[in-house]
Amino acid sequence: MLGSSLDTPNGPDEQDEASIDPRWLGIGLNACERALNEFAYLTVGHPLWPALRRLGIRDDRASGRFLDALQIADVNPSGPGRFDFAAETGLKRSTFAAVVFPVFDDQGETIDVAAWDLDSGALALWRGAACMLGEENICAPRIEHDGLTVHPDALAWLRAGRTGVIILDPARARWRLAEERLVVDDLAFGRRLRDALRLPPPQVFVMANDARRAA
């Protein structure tokens, strides 16, 4: 069309190239994105993929974020709730294949990597930077209801397509969720969640002079 050159002055091919996230080319990766790019590989085709399908995990989410798909990596436990990539440590003992995926903050920036063991259901973080999984969903539009769904474990969260959140560190997460309307599927879990996220009362100090005057 005559107007095409005016609407897209650089041409469609050049425009498409300009819109590509440079991280797909290995440019501008942060440490977490670089680790996923180097040590993980796509879930589809891996022997764990049929097991994920049987659990009802299909990884249908298509957010368009870099490295957002579920992947597989060989990992080593490195402490309570933490892991290392086996390809980085070189350790073979206690190595197992885990489902790994990026952890985002509320702005959608990658701040950590999570690893989930299908056999035990254990969930671990690479850097320990996140207090919850799914923090990017706090500000996302909610279609089913106006509350934020809190899942009890990784399996439930992954089955739900990684919508809602999982609380990893209640002491830190309680401040982030203080003004949110939280939704759960189980009454007992809801009570435990309420207690875990209860804000501590403020500390109140009495000035020495006022204390003597009151006496």
PDB file of C-alpha atoms in Angstrom:
ATOM      1  CA  MET A   1       0.000   0.000   0.000  1.00  0.00           C
ATOM      2  CA  LEU A   2       1.065   3.561  -0.669  1.00  0.00           C
ATOM      3  CA  GLY A   3       0.867   4.533   2.982  1.00  0.00           C
ATOM      4  CA  SER A   4       2.931   1.623   4.275  1.00  0.00           C
ATOM      5  CA  SER A   5       6.238   3.439   4.063  1.00  0.00           C
ATOM      6  CA  LEU A   6       4.776   6.313   6.064  1.00  0.00           C
ATOM      7  CA  ASP A   7       3.240   4.082   8.734  1.00  0.00           C
ATOM      8  CA  THR A   8       6.357   1.938   9.148  1.00  0.00           C
ATOM      9  CA  PRO A   9       9.319   4.033   7.998  1.00  0.00           C
ATOM     10  CA  ASN A  10      11.852   1.304   8.728  1.00  0.00           C
ATOM     11  CA  GLY A  11       9.889  -1.430   6.984  1.00  0.00           C
ATOM     12  CA  PRO A  12       8.098  -4.344   8.681  1.00  0.00           C
ATOM     13  CA  ASP A  13      11.145  -6.588   8.880  1.00  0.00           C
ATOM     14  CA  GLU A  14      13.269  -3.972  10.596  1.00  0.00           C
ATOM     15  CA  GLN A  15      10.404  -3.039  12.891  1.00  0.00           C
ATOM     16  CA  ASP A  16       9.964  -6.664  13.991  1.00  0.00           C
ATOM     17  CA  GLU A  17      13.670  -6.943  14.726  1.00  0.00           C
ATOM     18  CA  ALA A  18      13.575  -3.741  16.750  1.00  0.00           C
ATOM     19  CA  SER A  19      10.729  -5.070  18.905  1.00  0.00           C
ATOM     20  CA  ILE A  20      12.570  -8.266  19.912  1.00  0.00           C
ATOM     21  CA  ASP A  21      13.511  -8.410  23.584  1.00  0.00           C
ATOM     22  CA  PRO A  22      17.342  -8.207  23.496  1.00  0.00           C
ATOM     23  CA  ARG A  23      17.517 -10.752  26.316  1.00  0.00           C
ATOM     24  CA  TRP A  24      16.500 -13.452  23.826  1.00  0.00           C
ATOM     25  CA  LEU A  25      19.835 -12.676  22.182  1.00  0.00           C
ATOM     26  CA  GLY A  26      21.682 -12.956  25.502  1.00  0.00           C
ATOM     27  CA  ILE A  27      21.967  -9.193  25.945  1.00  0.00           C
ATOM     28  CA  GLY A  28      21.240  -7.451  29.235  1.00  0.00           C
ATOM     29  CA  LEU A  29      20.529 -10.567  31.300  1.00  0.00           C
ATOM     30  CA  ASN A  30      20.568 -10.295  35.070  1.00  0.00           C
ATOM     31  CA  ALA A  31      22.080 -13.106  37.168  1.00  0.00           C
ATOM     32  CA  CYS A  32      18.830 -15.077  37.472  1.00  0.00           C
ATOM     33  CA  GLU A  33      18.012 -14.851  33.778  1.00  0.00           C
ATOM     34  CA  ARG A  34      21.567 -15.811  32.872  1.00  0.00           C
ATOM     35  CA  ALA A  35      21.396 -18.880  35.125  1.00  0.00           C
ATOM     36  CA  LEU A  36      18.148 -20.051  33.528  1.00  0.00           C
ATOM     37  CA  ASN A  37      19.556 -19.412  30.082  1.00  0.00           C
ATOM     38  CA  GLU A  38      22.741 -21.386  30.787  1.00  0.00           C
ATOM     39  CA  PHE A  39      21.701 -24.224  33.103  1.00  0.00           C
ATOM     40  CA  ALA A  40      18.054 -25.023  32.315  1.00  0.00           C
ATOM     41  CA  TYR A  41      16.408 -26.626  29.326  1.00  0.00           C
ATOM     42  CA  LEU A  42      12.839 -26.761  28.106  1.00  0.00           C
ATOM     43  CA  THR A  43      10.457 -29.108  29.894  1.00  0.00           C
ATOM     44  CA  VAL A  44       8.790 -30.460  26.755  1.00  0.00           C
ATOM     45  CA  GLY A  45      10.628 -33.582  25.614  1.00  0.00           C
ATOM     46  CA  HIS A  46      12.174 -34.242  29.043  1.00  0.00           C
ATOM     47  CA  PRO A  47      11.153 -37.467  30.859  1.00  0.00           C
ATOM     48  CA  LEU A  48       9.564 -35.332  33.592  1.00  0.00           C
ATOM     49  CA  TRP A  49       7.115 -33.774  31.141  1.00  0.00           C
ATOM     50  CA  PRO A  50       4.632 -36.716  31.148  1.00  0.00           C
ATOM     51  CA  ALA A  51       4.702 -36.659  34.956  1.00  0.00           C
ATOM     52  CA  LEU A  52       3.814 -32.966  34.926  1.00  0.00           C
ATOM     53  CA  ARG A  53       0.939 -33.628  32.550  1.00  0.00           C
ATOM     54  CA  ARG A  54      -0.374 -36.389  34.809  1.00  0.00           C
ATOM     55  CA  LEU A  55      -0.332 -33.933  37.713  1.00  0.00           C
ATOM     56  CA  GLY A  56      -2.443 -31.516  35.697  1.00  0.00           C
ATOM     57  CA  ILE A  57       0.409 -29.086  35.010  1.00  0.00           C
ATOM     58  CA  ARG A  58       0.399 -28.025  31.380  1.00  0.00           C
ATOM     59  CA  ASP A  59       2.315 -24.747  31.473  1.00  0.00           C
ATOM     60  CA  ASP A  60      -0.214 -23.037  29.229  1.00  0.00           C
ATOM     61  CA  ARG A  61       0.663 -19.570  30.487  1.00  0.00           C
ATOM     62  CA  ALA A  62       1.893 -17.360  27.663  1.00  0.00           C
ATOM     63  CA  SER A  63       2.871 -14.110  29.333  1.00  0.00           C
ATOM     64  CA  GLY A  64       5.492 -13.124  26.791  1.00  0.00           C
ATOM     65  CA  ARG A  65       8.041 -12.588  29.562  1.00  0.00           C
ATOM     66  CA  PHE A  66      11.567 -13.765  28.953  1.00  0.00           C
ATOM     67  CA  LEU A  67      12.215 -17.387  30.000  1.00  0.00           C
ATOM     68  CA  ASP A  68       8.745 -17.641  31.537  1.00  0.00           C
ATOM     69  CA  ALA A  69       8.146 -21.282  30.562  1.00  0.00           C
ATOM     70  CA  LEU A  70       8.666 -24.145  32.989  1.00  0.00           C
ATOM     71  CA  GLN A  71      12.100 -25.674  32.506  1.00  0.00           C
ATOM     72  CA  ILE A  72      14.177 -28.523  33.928  1.00  0.00           C
ATOM     73  CA  ALA A  73      17.578 -28.271  35.590  1.00  0.00           C
ATOM     74  CA  ASP A  74      19.824 -30.523  37.657  1.00  0.00           C
ATOM     75  CA  VAL A  75      20.110 -28.989  41.119  1.00  0.00           C
ATOM     76  CA  ASN A  76      21.694 -29.596  44.530  1.00  0.00           C
ATOM     77  CA  PRO A  77      20.176 -28.674  47.901  1.00  0.00           C
ATOM     78  CA  SER A  78      22.320 -25.970  49.507  1.00  0.00           C
ATOM     79  CA  GLY A  79      20.483 -25.293  52.757  1.00  0.00           C
ATOM     80  CA  PRO A  80      16.951 -24.882  54.088  1.00  0.00           C
ATOM     81  CA  GLY A  81      14.808 -23.671  51.211  1.00  0.00           C
ATOM     82  CA  ARG A  82      17.804 -23.059  48.936  1.00  0.00           C
ATOM     83  CA  PHE A  83      19.424 -24.784  45.961  1.00  0.00           C
ATOM     84  CA  ASP A  84      22.354 -24.497  43.571  1.00  0.00           C
ATOM     85  CA  PHE A  85      22.608 -25.475  39.925  1.00  0.00           C
ATOM     86  CA  ALA A  86      24.591 -28.711  39.613  1.00  0.00           C
ATOM     87  CA  ALA A  87      26.182 -27.465  36.392  1.00  0.00           C
ATOM     88  CA  GLU A  88      27.644 -24.580  38.369  1.00  0.00           C
ATOM     89  CA  THR A  89      28.781 -26.473  41.470  1.00  0.00           C
ATOM     90  CA  GLY A  90      30.010 -29.593  39.669  1.00  0.00           C
ATOM     91  CA  LEU A  91      28.563 -31.757  42.446  1.00  0.00           C
ATOM     92  CA  LYS A  92      27.047 -35.098  41.484  1.00  0.00           C
ATOM     93  CA  ARG A  93      26.010 -36.349  44.902  1.00  0.00           C
ATOM     94  CA  SER A  94      22.440 -35.431  45.876  1.00  0.00           C
ATOM     95  CA  THR A  95      21.804 -34.070  42.376  1.00  0.00           C
ATOM     96  CA  PHE A  96      18.275 -34.393  41.041  1.00  0.00           C
ATOM     97  CA  ALA A  97      16.221 -32.967  38.192  1.00  0.00           C
ATOM     98  CA  ALA A  98      13.800 -30.250  39.276  1.00  0.00           C
ATOM     99  CA  VAL A  99      11.278 -28.018  37.580  1.00  0.00           C
ATOM    100  CA  VAL A 100      12.708 -24.500  37.564  1.00  0.00           C
ATOM    101  CA  PHE A 101      11.121 -21.189  36.684  1.00  0.00           C
ATOM    102  CA  PRO A 102      11.777 -17.479  37.206  1.00  0.00           C
ATOM    103  CA  VAL A 103      10.424 -15.603  40.203  1.00  0.00           C
ATOM    104  CA  PHE A 104       9.171 -12.085  39.504  1.00  0.00           C
ATOM    105  CA  ASP A 105       8.593  -9.067  41.717  1.00  0.00           C
ATOM    106  CA  ASP A 106       5.436  -6.965  41.537  1.00  0.00           C
ATOM    107  CA  GLN A 107       6.870  -5.067  38.553  1.00  0.00           C
ATOM    108  CA  GLY A 108       7.534  -8.239  36.572  1.00  0.00           C
ATOM    109  CA  GLU A 109      11.312  -8.130  37.023  1.00  0.00           C
ATOM    110  CA  THR A 110      13.139 -11.432  37.537  1.00  0.00           C
ATOM    111  CA  ILE A 111      14.510 -11.468  41.090  1.00  0.00           C
ATOM    112  CA  ASP A 112      15.079 -15.170  41.751  1.00  0.00           C
ATOM    113  CA  VAL A 113      14.790 -18.716  40.431  1.00  0.00           C
ATOM    114  CA  ALA A 114      12.615 -21.382  42.057  1.00  0.00           C
ATOM    115  CA  ALA A 115      13.151 -25.143  41.887  1.00  0.00           C
ATOM    116  CA  TRP A 116      10.383 -27.647  42.589  1.00  0.00           C
ATOM    117  CA  ASP A 117      11.004 -31.321  43.325  1.00  0.00           C
ATOM    118  CA  LEU A 118       8.158 -33.435  41.949  1.00  0.00           C
ATOM    119  CA  ASP A 119       8.890 -36.371  44.260  1.00  0.00           C
ATOM    120  CA  SER A 120       8.901 -34.537  47.585  1.00  0.00           C
ATOM    121  CA  GLY A 121       6.956 -31.419  46.644  1.00  0.00           C
ATOM    122  CA  ALA A 122       9.750 -29.334  48.166  1.00  0.00           C
ATOM    123  CA  LEU A 123      10.253 -25.820  46.852  1.00  0.00           C
ATOM    124  CA  ALA A 124      13.559 -23.952  47.014  1.00  0.00           C
ATOM    125  CA  LEU A 125      15.023 -20.649  45.851  1.00  0.00           C
ATOM    126  CA  TRP A 126      18.382 -20.008  44.252  1.00  0.00           C
ATOM    127  CA  ARG A 127      19.086 -16.613  45.843  1.00  0.00           C
ATOM    128  CA  GLY A 128      16.487 -16.464  48.615  1.00  0.00           C
ATOM    129  CA  ALA A 129      15.367 -13.031  47.451  1.00  0.00           C
ATOM    130  CA  ALA A 130      11.621 -13.679  47.171  1.00  0.00           C
ATOM    131  CA  CYS A 131       9.097 -13.826  49.998  1.00  0.00           C
ATOM    132  CA  MET A 132       6.396 -15.277  47.744  1.00  0.00           C
ATOM    133  CA  LEU A 133       5.853 -16.752  44.310  1.00  0.00           C
ATOM    134  CA  GLY A 134       3.479 -14.914  42.004  1.00  0.00           C
ATOM    135  CA  GLU A 135       4.100 -11.428  43.359  1.00  0.00           C
ATOM    136  CA  GLU A 136       3.632 -10.134  39.807  1.00  0.00           C
ATOM    137  CA  ASN A 137      -0.028 -11.182  40.112  1.00  0.00           C
ATOM    138  CA  ILE A 138      -0.747  -8.712  42.912  1.00  0.00           C
ATOM    139  CA  CYS A 139      -1.199  -5.850  40.461  1.00  0.00           C
ATOM    140  CA  ALA A 140      -2.565  -7.980  37.616  1.00  0.00           C
ATOM    141  CA  PRO A 141      -6.246  -7.776  36.565  1.00  0.00           C
ATOM    142  CA  ARG A 142      -8.476 -10.297  38.356  1.00  0.00           C
ATOM    143  CA  ILE A 143     -11.306 -11.820  36.359  1.00  0.00           C
ATOM    144  CA  GLU A 144     -12.910 -14.413  38.651  1.00  0.00           C
ATOM    145  CA  HIS A 145     -13.049 -12.305  41.827  1.00  0.00           C
ATOM    146  CA  ASP A 146     -11.510  -9.166  43.267  1.00  0.00           C
ATOM    147  CA  GLY A 147      -9.322 -11.035  45.762  1.00  0.00           C
ATOM    148  CA  LEU A 148      -5.818 -12.438  45.455  1.00  0.00           C
ATOM    149  CA  THR A 149      -5.782 -16.237  45.568  1.00  0.00           C
ATOM    150  CA  VAL A 150      -3.255 -17.760  47.959  1.00  0.00           C
ATOM    151  CA  HIS A 151      -2.324 -21.371  47.207  1.00  0.00           C
ATOM    152  CA  PRO A 152      -1.143 -23.799  49.901  1.00  0.00           C
ATOM    153  CA  ASP A 153       1.683 -25.352  47.872  1.00  0.00           C
ATOM    154  CA  ALA A 154       3.558 -25.325  44.585  1.00  0.00           C
ATOM    155  CA  LEU A 155       1.446 -28.068  43.025  1.00  0.00           C
ATOM    156  CA  ALA A 156      -1.776 -26.106  43.485  1.00  0.00           C
ATOM    157  CA  TRP A 157      -0.141 -22.934  42.169  1.00  0.00           C
ATOM    158  CA  LEU A 158       1.279 -24.641  39.084  1.00  0.00           C
ATOM    159  CA  ARG A 159      -2.021 -26.381  38.381  1.00  0.00           C
ATOM    160  CA  ALA A 160      -3.679 -22.965  38.480  1.00  0.00           C
ATOM    161  CA  GLY A 161      -1.314 -21.715  35.787  1.00  0.00           C
ATOM    162  CA  ARG A 162       0.796 -19.728  38.268  1.00  0.00           C
ATOM    163  CA  THR A 163      -2.029 -17.353  39.074  1.00  0.00           C
ATOM    164  CA  GLY A 164      -2.271 -16.081  42.634  1.00  0.00           C
ATOM    165  CA  VAL A 165       0.607 -16.476  45.080  1.00  0.00           C
ATOM    166  CA  ILE A 166       2.388 -18.900  47.394  1.00  0.00           C
ATOM    167  CA  ILE A 167       3.727 -17.484  50.644  1.00  0.00           C
ATOM    168  CA  LEU A 168       7.348 -18.477  51.267  1.00  0.00           C
ATOM    169  CA  ASP A 169       8.304 -16.069  54.047  1.00  0.00           C
ATOM    170  CA  PRO A 170       5.275 -14.843  56.028  1.00  0.00           C
ATOM    171  CA  ALA A 171       7.361 -12.399  58.081  1.00  0.00           C
ATOM    172  CA  ARG A 172       8.220 -10.445  54.929  1.00  0.00           C
ATOM    173  CA  ALA A 173       5.094 -11.167  52.900  1.00  0.00           C
ATOM    174  CA  ARG A 174       2.694  -9.869  55.580  1.00  0.00           C
ATOM    175  CA  TRP A 175       3.724  -6.275  54.944  1.00  0.00           C
ATOM    176  CA  ARG A 176       3.299  -6.645  51.187  1.00  0.00           C
ATOM    177  CA  LEU A 177      -0.161  -8.209  51.576  1.00  0.00           C
ATOM    178  CA  ALA A 178      -1.448  -6.102  54.467  1.00  0.00           C
ATOM    179  CA  GLU A 179      -4.042  -4.279  52.348  1.00  0.00           C
ATOM    180  CA  GLU A 180      -4.924  -7.153  50.018  1.00  0.00           C
ATOM    181  CA  ARG A 181      -8.135  -9.180  50.057  1.00  0.00           C
ATOM    182  CA  LEU A 182      -6.903 -12.770  50.140  1.00  0.00           C
ATOM    183  CA  VAL A 183      -8.893 -15.760  48.900  1.00  0.00           C
ATOM    184  CA  VAL A 184      -8.286 -19.432  49.792  1.00  0.00           C
ATOM    185  CA  ASP A 185     -10.073 -22.702  49.024  1.00  0.00           C
ATOM    186  CA  ASP A 186      -9.776 -24.281  52.461  1.00  0.00           C
ATOM    187  CA  LEU A 187     -10.954 -22.965  55.827  1.00  0.00           C
ATOM    188  CA  ALA A 188      -8.174 -24.579  57.857  1.00  0.00           C
ATOM    189  CA  PHE A 189      -5.526 -23.198  55.508  1.00  0.00           C
ATOM    190  CA  GLY A 190      -7.174 -19.788  55.685  1.00  0.00           C
ATOM    191  CA  ARG A 191      -6.899 -19.766  59.467  1.00  0.00           C
ATOM    192  CA  ARG A 192      -3.236 -20.772  59.354  1.00  0.00           C
ATOM    193  CA  LEU A 193      -2.601 -18.099  56.754  1.00  0.00           C
ATOM    194  CA  ARG A 194      -4.339 -15.425  58.829  1.00  0.00           C
ATOM    195  CA  ASP A 195      -2.222 -16.296  61.864  1.00  0.00           C
ATOM    196  CA  ALA A 196       1.010 -16.415  59.846  1.00  0.00           C
ATOM    197  CA  LEU A 197       0.357 -13.016  58.246  1.00  0.00           C
ATOM    198  CA  ARG A 198      -0.868 -11.283  61.393  1.00  0.00           C
ATOM    199  CA  LEU A 199       0.965  -7.990  61.794  1.00  0.00           C
ATOM    200  CA  PRO A 200       2.868  -7.585  65.068  1.00  0.00           C
ATOM    201  CA  PRO A 201       1.602  -4.865  67.429  1.00  0.00           C
ATOM    202  CA  PRO A 202       3.666  -1.677  67.628  1.00  0.00           C
ATOM    203  CA  GLN A 203       6.208  -1.305  70.396  1.00  0.00           C
ATOM    204  CA  VAL A 204       5.172   1.339  72.942  1.00  0.00           C
ATOM    205  CA  PHE A 205       7.735   2.961  75.244  1.00  0.00           C
ATOM    206  CA  VAL A 206       7.055   5.139  78.275  1.00  0.00           C
ATOM    207  CA  MET A 207       9.365   8.080  78.813  1.00  0.00           C
ATOM    208  CA  ALA A 208      11.139   7.923  82.169  1.00  0.00           C
ATOM    209  CA  ASN A 209       9.968  11.408  83.237  1.00  0.00           C
ATOM    210  CA  ASP A 210       6.341  10.616  82.418  1.00  0.00           C
ATOM    211  CA  ALA A 211       6.588   7.336  84.319  1.00  0.00           C
ATOM    212  CA  ARG A 212       7.810   9.074  87.486  1.00  0.00           C
ATOM    213  CA  ARG A 213       5.154  11.776  87.169  1.00  0.00           C
ATOM    214  CA  ALA A 214       2.439   9.136  86.857  1.00  0.00           C
ATOM    215  CA  ALA A 215       3.744   7.394  89.991  1.00  0.00           C
TER     216      ALA A 215
END
